[in-house]
Short mmCIF file of N, CA and C in Angstrom, two decimals:
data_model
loop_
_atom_site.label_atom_id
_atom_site.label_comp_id
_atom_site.label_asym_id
_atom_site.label_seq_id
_atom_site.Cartn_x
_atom_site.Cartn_y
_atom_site.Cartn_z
N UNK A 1 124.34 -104.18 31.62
CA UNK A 1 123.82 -102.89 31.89
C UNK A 1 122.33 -102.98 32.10
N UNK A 2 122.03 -102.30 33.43
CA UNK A 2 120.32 -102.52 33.27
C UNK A 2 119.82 -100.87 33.16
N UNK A 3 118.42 -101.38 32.22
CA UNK A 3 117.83 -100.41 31.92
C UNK A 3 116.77 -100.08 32.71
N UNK A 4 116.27 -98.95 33.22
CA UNK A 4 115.43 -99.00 34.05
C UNK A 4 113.90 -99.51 33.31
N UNK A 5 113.32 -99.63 34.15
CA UNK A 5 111.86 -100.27 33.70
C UNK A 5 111.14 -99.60 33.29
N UNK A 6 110.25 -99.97 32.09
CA UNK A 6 109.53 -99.29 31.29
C UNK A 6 108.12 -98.71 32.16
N UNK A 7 107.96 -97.68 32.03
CA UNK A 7 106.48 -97.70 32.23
C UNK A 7 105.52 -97.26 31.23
N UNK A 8 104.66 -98.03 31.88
CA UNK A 8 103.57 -98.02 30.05
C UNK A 8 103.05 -96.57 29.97
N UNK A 9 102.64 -96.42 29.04
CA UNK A 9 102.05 -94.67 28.82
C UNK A 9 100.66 -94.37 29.43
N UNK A 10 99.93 -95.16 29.37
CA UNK A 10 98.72 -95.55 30.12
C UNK A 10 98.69 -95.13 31.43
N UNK A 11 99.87 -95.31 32.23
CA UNK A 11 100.23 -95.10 33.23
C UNK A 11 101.21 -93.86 33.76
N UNK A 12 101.50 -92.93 32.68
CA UNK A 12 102.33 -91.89 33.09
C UNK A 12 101.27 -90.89 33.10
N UNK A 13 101.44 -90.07 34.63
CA UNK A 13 100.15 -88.93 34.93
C UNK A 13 100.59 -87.73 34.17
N UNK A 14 99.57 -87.01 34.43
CA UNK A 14 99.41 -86.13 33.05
C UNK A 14 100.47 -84.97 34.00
N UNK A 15 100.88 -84.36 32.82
CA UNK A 15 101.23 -82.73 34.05
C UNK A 15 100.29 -81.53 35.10
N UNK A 16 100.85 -81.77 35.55
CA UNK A 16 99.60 -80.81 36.44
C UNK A 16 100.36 -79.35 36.31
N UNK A 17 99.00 -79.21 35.55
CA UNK A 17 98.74 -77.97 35.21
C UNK A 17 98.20 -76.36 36.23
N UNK A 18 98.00 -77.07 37.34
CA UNK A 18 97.07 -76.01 38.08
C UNK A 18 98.69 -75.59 39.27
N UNK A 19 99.82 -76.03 38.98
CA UNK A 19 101.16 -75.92 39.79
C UNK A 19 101.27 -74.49 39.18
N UNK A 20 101.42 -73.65 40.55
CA UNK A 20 101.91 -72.38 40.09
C UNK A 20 103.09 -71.84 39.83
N UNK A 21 103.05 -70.40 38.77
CA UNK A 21 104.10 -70.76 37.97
C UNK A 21 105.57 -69.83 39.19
N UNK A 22 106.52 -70.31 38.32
CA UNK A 22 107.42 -70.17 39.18
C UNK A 22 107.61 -68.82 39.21
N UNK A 23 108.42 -68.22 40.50
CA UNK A 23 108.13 -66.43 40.30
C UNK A 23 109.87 -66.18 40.02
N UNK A 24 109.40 -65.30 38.96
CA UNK A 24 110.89 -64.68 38.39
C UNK A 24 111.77 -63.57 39.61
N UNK A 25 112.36 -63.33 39.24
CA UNK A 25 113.00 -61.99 40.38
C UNK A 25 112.89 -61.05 40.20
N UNK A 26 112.47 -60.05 40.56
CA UNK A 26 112.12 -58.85 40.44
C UNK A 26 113.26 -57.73 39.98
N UNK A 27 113.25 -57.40 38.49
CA UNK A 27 114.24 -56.48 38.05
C UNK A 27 114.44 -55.18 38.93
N UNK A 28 115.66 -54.32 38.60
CA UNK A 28 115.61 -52.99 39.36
C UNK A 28 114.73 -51.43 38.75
N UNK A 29 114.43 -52.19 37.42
CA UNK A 29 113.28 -51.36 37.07
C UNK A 29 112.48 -51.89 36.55
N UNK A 30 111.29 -51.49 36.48
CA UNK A 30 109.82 -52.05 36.30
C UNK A 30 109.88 -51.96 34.65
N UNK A 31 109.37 -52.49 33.81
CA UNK A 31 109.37 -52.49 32.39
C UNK A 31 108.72 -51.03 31.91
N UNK A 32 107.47 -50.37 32.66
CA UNK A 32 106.65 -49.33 32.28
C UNK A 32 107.73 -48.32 32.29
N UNK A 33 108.61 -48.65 33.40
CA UNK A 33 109.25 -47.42 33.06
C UNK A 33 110.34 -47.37 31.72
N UNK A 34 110.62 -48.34 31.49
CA UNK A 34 111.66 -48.39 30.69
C UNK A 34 111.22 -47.97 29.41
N UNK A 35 109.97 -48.52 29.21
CA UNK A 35 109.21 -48.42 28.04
C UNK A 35 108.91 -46.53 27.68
N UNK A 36 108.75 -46.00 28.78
CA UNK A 36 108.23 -44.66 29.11
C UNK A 36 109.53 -43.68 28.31
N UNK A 37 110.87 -44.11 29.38
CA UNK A 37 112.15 -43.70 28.82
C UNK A 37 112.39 -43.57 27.32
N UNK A 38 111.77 -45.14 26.56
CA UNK A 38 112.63 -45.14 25.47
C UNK A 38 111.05 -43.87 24.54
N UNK A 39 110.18 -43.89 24.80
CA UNK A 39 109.03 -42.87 24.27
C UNK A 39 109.81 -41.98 24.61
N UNK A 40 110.46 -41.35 25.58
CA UNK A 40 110.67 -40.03 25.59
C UNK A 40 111.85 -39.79 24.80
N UNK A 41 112.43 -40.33 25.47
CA UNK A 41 113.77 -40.11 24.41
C UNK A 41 113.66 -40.29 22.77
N UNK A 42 112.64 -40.97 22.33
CA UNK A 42 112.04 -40.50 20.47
C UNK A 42 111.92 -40.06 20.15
N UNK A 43 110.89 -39.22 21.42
CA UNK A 43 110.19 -37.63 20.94
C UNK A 43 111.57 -36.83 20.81
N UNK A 44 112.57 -36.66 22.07
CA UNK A 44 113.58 -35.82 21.96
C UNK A 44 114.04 -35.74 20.91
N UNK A 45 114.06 -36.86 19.85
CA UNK A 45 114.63 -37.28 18.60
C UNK A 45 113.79 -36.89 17.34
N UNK A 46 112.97 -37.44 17.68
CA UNK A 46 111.97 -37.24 16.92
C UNK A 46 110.90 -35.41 15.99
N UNK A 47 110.92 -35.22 17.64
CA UNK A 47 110.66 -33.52 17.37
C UNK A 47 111.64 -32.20 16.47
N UNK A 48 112.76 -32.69 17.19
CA UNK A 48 114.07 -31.77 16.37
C UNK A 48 113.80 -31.86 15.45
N UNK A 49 113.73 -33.16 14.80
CA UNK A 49 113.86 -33.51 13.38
C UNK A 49 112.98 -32.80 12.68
N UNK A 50 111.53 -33.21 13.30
CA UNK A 50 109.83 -32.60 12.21
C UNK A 50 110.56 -31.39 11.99
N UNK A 51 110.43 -30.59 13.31
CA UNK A 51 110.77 -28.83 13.19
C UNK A 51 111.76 -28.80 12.18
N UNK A 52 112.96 -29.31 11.96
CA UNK A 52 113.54 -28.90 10.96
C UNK A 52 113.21 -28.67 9.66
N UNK A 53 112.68 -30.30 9.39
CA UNK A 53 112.22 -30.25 8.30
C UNK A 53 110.82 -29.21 7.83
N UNK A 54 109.76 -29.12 8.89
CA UNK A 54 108.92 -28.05 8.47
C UNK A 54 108.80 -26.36 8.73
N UNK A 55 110.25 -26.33 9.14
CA UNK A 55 110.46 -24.67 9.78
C UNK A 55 110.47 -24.22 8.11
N UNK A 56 111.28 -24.57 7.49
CA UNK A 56 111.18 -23.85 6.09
C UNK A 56 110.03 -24.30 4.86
N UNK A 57 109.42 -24.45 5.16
CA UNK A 57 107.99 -24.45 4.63
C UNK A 57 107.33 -23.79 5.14
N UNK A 58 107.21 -23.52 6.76
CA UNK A 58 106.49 -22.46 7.08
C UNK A 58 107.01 -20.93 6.81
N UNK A 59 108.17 -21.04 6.80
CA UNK A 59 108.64 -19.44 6.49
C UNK A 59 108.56 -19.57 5.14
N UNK A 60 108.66 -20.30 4.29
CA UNK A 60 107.86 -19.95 2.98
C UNK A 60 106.62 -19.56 2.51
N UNK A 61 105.82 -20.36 3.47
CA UNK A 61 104.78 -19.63 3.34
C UNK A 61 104.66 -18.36 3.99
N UNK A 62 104.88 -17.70 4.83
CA UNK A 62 104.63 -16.71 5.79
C UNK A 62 105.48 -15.56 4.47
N UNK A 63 106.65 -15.86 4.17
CA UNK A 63 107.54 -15.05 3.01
C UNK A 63 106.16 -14.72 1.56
N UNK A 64 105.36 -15.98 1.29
CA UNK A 64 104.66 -15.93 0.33
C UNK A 64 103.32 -14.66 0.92
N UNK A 65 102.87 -15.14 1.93
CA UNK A 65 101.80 -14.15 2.42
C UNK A 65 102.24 -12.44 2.43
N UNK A 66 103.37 -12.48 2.80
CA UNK A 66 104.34 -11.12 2.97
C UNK A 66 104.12 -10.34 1.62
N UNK A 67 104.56 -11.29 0.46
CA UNK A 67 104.70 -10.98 -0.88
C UNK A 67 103.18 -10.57 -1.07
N UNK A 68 102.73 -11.46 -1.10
CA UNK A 68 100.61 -11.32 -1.44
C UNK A 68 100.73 -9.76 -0.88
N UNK A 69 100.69 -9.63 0.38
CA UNK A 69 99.89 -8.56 1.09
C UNK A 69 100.59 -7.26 0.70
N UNK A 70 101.94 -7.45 0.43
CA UNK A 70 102.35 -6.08 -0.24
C UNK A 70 102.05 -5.58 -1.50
N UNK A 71 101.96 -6.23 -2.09
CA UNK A 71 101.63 -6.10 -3.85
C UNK A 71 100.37 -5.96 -3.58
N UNK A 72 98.72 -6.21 -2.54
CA UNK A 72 98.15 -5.51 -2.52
C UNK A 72 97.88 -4.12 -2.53
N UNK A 73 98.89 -4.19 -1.07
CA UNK A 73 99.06 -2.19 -0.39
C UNK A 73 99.13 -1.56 -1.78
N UNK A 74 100.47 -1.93 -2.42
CA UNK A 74 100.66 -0.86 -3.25
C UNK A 74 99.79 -1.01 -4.43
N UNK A 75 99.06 -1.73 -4.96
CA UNK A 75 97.85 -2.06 -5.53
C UNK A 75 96.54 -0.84 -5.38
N UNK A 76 96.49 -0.84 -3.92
CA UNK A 76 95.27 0.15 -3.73
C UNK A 76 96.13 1.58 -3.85
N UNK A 77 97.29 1.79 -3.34
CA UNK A 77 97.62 3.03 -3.31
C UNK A 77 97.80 3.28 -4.72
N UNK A 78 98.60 2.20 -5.83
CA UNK A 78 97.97 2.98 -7.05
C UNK A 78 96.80 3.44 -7.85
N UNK A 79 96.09 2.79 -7.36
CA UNK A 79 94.07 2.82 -7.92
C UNK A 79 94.13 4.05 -6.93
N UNK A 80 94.75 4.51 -5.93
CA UNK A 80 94.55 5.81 -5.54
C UNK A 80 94.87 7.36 -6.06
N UNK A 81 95.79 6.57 -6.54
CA UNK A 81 96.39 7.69 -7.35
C UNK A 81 95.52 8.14 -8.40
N UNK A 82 95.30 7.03 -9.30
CA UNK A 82 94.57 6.97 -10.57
C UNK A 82 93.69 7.20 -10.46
N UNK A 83 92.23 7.46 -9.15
CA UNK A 83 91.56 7.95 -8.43
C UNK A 83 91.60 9.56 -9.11
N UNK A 84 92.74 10.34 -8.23
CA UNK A 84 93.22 11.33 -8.01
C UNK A 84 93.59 11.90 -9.07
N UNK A 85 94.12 11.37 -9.84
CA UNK A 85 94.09 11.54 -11.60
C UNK A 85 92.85 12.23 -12.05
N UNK A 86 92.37 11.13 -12.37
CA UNK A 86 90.46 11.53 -12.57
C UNK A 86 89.92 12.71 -12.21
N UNK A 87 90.21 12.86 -10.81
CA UNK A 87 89.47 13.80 -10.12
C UNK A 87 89.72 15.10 -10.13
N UNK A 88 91.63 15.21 -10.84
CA UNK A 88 91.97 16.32 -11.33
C UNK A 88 92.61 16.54 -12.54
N UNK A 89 91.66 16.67 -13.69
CA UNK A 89 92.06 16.69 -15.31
C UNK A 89 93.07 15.87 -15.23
N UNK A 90 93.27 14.98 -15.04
CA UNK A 90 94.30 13.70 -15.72
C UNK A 90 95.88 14.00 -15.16
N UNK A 91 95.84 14.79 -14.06
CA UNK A 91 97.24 15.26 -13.36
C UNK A 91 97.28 14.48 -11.91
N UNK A 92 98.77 13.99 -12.11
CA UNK A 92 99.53 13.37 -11.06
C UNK A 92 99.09 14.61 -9.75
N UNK A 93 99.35 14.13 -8.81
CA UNK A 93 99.64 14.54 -7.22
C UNK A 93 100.90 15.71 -7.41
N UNK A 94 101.14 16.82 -7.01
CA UNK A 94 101.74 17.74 -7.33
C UNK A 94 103.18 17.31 -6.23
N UNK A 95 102.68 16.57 -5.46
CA UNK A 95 102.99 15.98 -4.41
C UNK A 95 104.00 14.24 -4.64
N UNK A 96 104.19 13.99 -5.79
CA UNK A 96 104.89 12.94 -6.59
C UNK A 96 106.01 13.32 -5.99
N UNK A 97 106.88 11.90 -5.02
CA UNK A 97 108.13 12.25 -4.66
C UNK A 97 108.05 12.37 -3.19
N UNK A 98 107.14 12.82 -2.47
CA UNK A 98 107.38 13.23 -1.29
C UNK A 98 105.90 12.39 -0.63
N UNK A 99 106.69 11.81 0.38
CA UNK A 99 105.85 10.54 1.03
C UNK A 99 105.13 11.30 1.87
N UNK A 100 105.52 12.00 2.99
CA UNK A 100 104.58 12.54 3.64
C UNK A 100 103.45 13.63 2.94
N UNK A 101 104.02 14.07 2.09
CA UNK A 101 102.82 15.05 1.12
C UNK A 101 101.92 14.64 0.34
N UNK A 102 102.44 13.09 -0.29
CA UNK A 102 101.31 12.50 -1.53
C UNK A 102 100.48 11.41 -0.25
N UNK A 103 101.44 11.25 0.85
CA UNK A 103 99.91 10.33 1.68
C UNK A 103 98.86 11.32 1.68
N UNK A 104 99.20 12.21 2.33
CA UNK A 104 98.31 13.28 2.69
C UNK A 104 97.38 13.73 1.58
N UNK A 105 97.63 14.03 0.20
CA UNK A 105 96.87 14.07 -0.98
C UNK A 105 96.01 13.32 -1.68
N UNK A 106 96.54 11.98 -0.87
CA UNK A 106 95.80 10.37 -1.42
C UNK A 106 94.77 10.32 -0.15
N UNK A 107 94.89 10.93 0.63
CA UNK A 107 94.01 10.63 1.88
C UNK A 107 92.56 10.29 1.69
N UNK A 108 91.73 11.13 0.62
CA UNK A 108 90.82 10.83 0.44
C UNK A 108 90.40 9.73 -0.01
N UNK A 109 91.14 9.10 -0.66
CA UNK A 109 91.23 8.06 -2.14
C UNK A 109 91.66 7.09 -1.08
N UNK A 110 92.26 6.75 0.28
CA UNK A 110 92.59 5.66 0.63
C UNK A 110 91.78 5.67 1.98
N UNK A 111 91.33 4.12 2.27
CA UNK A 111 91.12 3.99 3.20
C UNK A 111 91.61 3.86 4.62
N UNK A 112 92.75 3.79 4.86
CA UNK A 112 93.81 4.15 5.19
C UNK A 112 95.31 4.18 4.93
N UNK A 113 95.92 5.04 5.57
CA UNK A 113 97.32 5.57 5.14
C UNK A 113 97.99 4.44 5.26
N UNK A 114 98.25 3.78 6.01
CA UNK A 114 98.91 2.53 6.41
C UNK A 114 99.02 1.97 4.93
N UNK A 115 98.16 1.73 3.92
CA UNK A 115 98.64 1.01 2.44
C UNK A 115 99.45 1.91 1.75
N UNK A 116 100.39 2.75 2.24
CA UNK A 116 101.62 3.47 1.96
C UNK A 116 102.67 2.91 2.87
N UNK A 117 102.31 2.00 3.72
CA UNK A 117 103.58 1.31 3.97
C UNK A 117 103.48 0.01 3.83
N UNK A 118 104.63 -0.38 3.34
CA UNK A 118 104.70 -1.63 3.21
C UNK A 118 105.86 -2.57 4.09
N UNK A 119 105.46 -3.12 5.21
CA UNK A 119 105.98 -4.06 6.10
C UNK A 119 107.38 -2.55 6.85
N UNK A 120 107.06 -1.80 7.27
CA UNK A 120 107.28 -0.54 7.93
C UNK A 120 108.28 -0.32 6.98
N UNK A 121 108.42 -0.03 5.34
CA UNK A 121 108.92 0.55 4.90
C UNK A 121 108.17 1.64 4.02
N UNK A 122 108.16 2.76 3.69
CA UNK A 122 107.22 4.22 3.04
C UNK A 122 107.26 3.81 1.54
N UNK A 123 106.00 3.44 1.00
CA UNK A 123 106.05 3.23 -0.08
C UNK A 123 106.49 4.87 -1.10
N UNK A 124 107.45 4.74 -2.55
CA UNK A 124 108.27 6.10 -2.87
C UNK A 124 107.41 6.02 -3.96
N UNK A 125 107.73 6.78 -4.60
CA UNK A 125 106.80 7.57 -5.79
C UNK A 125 107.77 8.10 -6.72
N UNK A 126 107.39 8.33 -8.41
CA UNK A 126 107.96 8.96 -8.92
C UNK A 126 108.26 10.40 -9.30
N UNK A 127 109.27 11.04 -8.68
CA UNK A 127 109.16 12.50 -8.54
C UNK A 127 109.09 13.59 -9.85
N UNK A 128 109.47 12.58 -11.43
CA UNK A 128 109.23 13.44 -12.32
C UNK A 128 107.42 13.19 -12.67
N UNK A 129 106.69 12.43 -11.79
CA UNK A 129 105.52 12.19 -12.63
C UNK A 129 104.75 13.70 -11.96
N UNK A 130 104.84 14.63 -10.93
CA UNK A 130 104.49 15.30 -10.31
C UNK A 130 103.79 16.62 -11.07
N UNK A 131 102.76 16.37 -11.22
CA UNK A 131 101.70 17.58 -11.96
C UNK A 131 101.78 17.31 -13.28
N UNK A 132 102.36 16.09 -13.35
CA UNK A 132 102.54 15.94 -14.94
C UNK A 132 100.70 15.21 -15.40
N UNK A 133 100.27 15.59 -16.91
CA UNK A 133 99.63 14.97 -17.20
C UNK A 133 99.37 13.23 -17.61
N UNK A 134 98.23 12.81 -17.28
CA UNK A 134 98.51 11.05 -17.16
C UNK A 134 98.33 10.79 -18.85
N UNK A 135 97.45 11.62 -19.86
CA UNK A 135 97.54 11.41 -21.04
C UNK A 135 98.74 11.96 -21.55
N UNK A 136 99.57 12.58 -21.43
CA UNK A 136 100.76 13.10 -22.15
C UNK A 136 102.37 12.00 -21.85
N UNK A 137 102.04 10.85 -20.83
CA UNK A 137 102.80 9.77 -20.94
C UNK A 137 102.36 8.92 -22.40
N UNK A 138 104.02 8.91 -23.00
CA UNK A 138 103.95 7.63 -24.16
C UNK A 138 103.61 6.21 -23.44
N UNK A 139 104.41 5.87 -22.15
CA UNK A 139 104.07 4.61 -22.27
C UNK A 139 104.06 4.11 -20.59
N UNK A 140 102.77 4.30 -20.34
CA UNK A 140 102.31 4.77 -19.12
C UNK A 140 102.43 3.20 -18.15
N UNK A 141 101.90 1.77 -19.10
CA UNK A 141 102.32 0.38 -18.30
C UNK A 141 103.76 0.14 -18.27
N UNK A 142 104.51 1.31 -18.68
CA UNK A 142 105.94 0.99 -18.07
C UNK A 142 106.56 1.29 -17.43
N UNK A 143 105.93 2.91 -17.24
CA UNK A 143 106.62 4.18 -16.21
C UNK A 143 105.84 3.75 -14.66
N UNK A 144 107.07 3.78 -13.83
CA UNK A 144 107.01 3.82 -12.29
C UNK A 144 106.38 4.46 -11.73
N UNK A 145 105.27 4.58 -10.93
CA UNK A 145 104.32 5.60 -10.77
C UNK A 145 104.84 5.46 -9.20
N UNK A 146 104.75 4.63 -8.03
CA UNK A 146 105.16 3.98 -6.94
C UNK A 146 105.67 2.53 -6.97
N UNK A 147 106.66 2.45 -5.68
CA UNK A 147 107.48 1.25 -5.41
C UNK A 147 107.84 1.30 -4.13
N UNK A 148 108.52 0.36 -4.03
CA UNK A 148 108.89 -0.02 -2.61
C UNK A 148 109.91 -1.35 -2.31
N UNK A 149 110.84 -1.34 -1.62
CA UNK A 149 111.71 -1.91 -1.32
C UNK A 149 112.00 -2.74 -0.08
N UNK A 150 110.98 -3.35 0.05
CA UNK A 150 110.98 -3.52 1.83
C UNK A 150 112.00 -4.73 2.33
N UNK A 151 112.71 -3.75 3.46
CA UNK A 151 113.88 -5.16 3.72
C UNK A 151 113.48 -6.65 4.20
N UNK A 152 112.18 -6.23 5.27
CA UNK A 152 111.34 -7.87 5.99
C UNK A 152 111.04 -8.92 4.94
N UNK A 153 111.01 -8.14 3.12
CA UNK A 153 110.65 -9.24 2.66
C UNK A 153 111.88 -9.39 1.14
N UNK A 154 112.32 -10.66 1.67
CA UNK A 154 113.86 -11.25 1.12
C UNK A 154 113.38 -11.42 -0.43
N UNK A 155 114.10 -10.60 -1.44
CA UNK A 155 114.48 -10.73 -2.72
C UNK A 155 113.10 -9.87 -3.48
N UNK A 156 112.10 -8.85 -2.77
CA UNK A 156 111.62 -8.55 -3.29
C UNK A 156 111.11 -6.82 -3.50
N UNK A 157 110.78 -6.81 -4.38
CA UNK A 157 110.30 -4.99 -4.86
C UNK A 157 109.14 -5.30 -4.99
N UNK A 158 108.79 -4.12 -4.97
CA UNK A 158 106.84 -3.88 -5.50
C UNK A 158 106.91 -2.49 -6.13
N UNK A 159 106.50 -2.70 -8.02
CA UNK A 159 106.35 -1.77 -8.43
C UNK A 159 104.68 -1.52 -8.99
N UNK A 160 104.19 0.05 -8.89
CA UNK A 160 103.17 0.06 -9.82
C UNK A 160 103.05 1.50 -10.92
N UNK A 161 103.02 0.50 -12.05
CA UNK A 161 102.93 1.46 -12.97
C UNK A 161 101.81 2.83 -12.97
N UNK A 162 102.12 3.57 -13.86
CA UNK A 162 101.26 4.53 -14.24
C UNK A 162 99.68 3.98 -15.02
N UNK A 163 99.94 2.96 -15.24
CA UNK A 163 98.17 2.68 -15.61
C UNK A 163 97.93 1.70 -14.37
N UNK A 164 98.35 1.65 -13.53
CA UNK A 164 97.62 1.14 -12.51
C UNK A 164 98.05 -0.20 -12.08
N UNK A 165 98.76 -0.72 -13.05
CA UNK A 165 98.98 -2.25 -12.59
C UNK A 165 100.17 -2.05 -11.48
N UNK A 166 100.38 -3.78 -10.86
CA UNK A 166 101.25 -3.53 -9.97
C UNK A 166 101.98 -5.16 -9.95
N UNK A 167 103.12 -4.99 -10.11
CA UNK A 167 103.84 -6.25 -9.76
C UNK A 167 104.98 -6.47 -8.79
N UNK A 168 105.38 -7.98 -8.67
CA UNK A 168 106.64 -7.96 -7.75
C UNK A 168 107.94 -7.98 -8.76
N UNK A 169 109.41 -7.43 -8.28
CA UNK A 169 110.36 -7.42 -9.21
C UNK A 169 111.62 -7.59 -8.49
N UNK A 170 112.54 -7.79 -8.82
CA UNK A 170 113.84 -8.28 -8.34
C UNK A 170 114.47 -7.10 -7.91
N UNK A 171 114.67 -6.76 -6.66
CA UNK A 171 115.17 -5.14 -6.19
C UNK A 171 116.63 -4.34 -6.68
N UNK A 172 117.64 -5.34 -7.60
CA UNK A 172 118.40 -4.91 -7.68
C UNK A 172 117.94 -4.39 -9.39
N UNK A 173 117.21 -4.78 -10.27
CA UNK A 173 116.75 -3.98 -11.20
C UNK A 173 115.98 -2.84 -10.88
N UNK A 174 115.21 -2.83 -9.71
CA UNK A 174 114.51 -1.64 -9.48
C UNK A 174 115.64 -0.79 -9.46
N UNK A 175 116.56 -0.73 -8.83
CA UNK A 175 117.84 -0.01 -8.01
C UNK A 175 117.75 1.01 -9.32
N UNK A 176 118.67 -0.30 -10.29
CA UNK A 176 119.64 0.49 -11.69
C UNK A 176 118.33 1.86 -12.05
N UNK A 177 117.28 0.82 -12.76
CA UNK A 177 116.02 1.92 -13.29
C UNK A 177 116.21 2.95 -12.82
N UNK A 178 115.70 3.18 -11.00
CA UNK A 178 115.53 4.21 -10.22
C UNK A 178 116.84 5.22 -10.36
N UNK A 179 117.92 4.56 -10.11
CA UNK A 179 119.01 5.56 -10.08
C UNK A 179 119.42 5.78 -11.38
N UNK A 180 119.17 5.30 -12.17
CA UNK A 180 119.17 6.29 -13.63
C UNK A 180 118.46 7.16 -14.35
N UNK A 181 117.35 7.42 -13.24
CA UNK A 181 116.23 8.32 -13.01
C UNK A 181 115.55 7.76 -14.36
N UNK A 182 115.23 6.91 -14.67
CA UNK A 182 114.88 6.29 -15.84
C UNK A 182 113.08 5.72 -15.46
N UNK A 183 112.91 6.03 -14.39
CA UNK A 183 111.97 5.13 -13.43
C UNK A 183 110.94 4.01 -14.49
N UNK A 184 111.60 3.22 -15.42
CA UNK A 184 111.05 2.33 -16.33
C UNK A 184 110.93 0.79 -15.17
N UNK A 185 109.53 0.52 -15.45
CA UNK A 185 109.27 -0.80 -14.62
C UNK A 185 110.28 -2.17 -15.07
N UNK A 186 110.73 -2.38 -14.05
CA UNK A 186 111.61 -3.52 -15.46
C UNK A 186 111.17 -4.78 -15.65
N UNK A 187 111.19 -5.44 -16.65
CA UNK A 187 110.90 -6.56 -17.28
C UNK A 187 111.48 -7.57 -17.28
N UNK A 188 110.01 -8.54 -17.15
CA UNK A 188 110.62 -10.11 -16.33
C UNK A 188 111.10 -10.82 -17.26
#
């Protein structure tokens, strides 16, 4: 068997390097685009998803702001009242009970009427407090002075007592109170 002949290493030329390189074949789509495709199609993926996950955080908050801004309204409209108190020997609005008559009586005392509604529902009033004296209540941080029930905002009441304070409350205790003409603020 013959082997072919050695050649010494000394003697084997180097690779040439400056040989250009060989040309591939040209795919039917260009890579940019492909690359472009698979970006878009992430986002398609991608976006659904965020929104889901942050749609209810934002309506929580927006639900939380709802809550804030009502428990203001009725905030000032009770310091209106209690206003109105003052201003007449220590007697309720003769007008207790009737929305269009006690806005109108609070008119002075508010800067505007609009903080008698709350998210377009008429903030109500208590109709036995009406010409009644504010010192002849026993227990005035408990009795319902105004409230409100507004449907735009989910699971909540706004009551304010007869000394002025005002909180949020669970609407189906407002309900019982109210319709047992009991108008007692109820307790958390």
């Amino acid at each position: 068997m013959d082997l072919p002949p050695q050649i010494p290493s000394d003697q084997i030329p180097p690779p040439n390097f400056h040989t250009s390189p060989q040309v591939q074949p040209k795919s039917s789509f260009p890579t940019g685009i492909v690359i472009g495709a698979v970006v878009v199609i992430g986002f398609c993926f991608c976006l659904p998803i965020a929104g889901a996950i942050l749609f209810p955080v934002f309506a929580q908050a927006k639900d939380a702001a709802r809550r804030t801004q009502a428990l203001s309204n009725l905030k000032l409209a009770a310091t209106a009242v209690i206003v109105y108190t003052a201003d007449y020997d220590d007697r309720f609005p003769p007008t207790m009970g009737e929305n269009r008559g006690l806005t109108q009586s609070l008119s002075p005392y508010l800067q505007s009427p609009n903080y008698m509604i709350i998210e377009k529902t008429p903030v109500e009033s208590n109709p036995n407090l009406a010409a009644t004296k504010s010192t002849e209540l026993e227990f005035p941080e408990s009795t319902i002075m105004l409230y409100c029930i507004p449907e735009a905002i989910r699971n909540s009441a706004f009551v304010a007592a007869a000394d002025g304070s005002a909180k949020r409350v669970e609407p189906d205790e407002l309900l019982i109170n109210i319709s047992n003409n009991t108008f007692t603020v109820p307790s958390r």
